[in-house]
Steps between C-alpha positions, in 0.01 A plus 500: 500500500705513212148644293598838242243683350748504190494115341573274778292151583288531784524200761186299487365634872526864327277391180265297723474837711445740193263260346312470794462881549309564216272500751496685826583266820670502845843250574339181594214469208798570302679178626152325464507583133839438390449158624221463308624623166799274551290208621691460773865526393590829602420613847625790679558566801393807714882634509542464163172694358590776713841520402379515147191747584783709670750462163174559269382792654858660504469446114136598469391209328276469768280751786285494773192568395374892625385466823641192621900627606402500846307196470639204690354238217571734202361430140822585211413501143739506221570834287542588162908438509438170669228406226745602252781278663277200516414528094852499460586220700194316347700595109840405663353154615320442141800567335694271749228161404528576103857464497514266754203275302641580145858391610365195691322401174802492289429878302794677535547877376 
């Protein structure tokens, strides 16, 4: 995953993933949810939310939640640096539709 804590875009399965671990659940409610936000459009498979659970964890964005690393259906939740990496995606993508709508419109700089 080519995610950096530093400035880099996060793919769209990584957002989806942070966004939906603002509250605490296992792998396949996960998948449930994403496809919900998305309304259908983005749908992971099991191979690639545990690649990225794997990846996120490495980066502590994400943990298990106490209690459940031995767990076969463990619960992750996402920590402070992974909050803090999704509110800067979120500014990244705002600033990304202004100039995109502003430029679209005809309003240069």
């Amino acid at each position: 995953m080519p995610e950096s804590s530093e400035r880099g875009a996060l793919t769209e399965a990584v957002f989806y993933i942070l966004l939906s671990l603002h509250t605490p659940m296992h792998g396949y409610r996960m998948m449930q949810n994403i496809r919900e936000l998305s309304h259908d459009r983005v749908v992971l498979g099991a191979g690639t939310l545990y690649g990225a659970i794997t990846t996120l964890l490495e980066k502590r964005w994400i943990e298990a939640r106490p209690g459940e690393q031995d767990s076969r259906k463990k619960e992750y939740v996402i920590t402070e640096l992974g909050k803090q990496v999704c509110r800067d995606e979120i500014t990244r993508l705002e600033e990304l539709l202004s100039n995109g709508k502003r430029i679209v419109e005809g309003n240069r700089l």
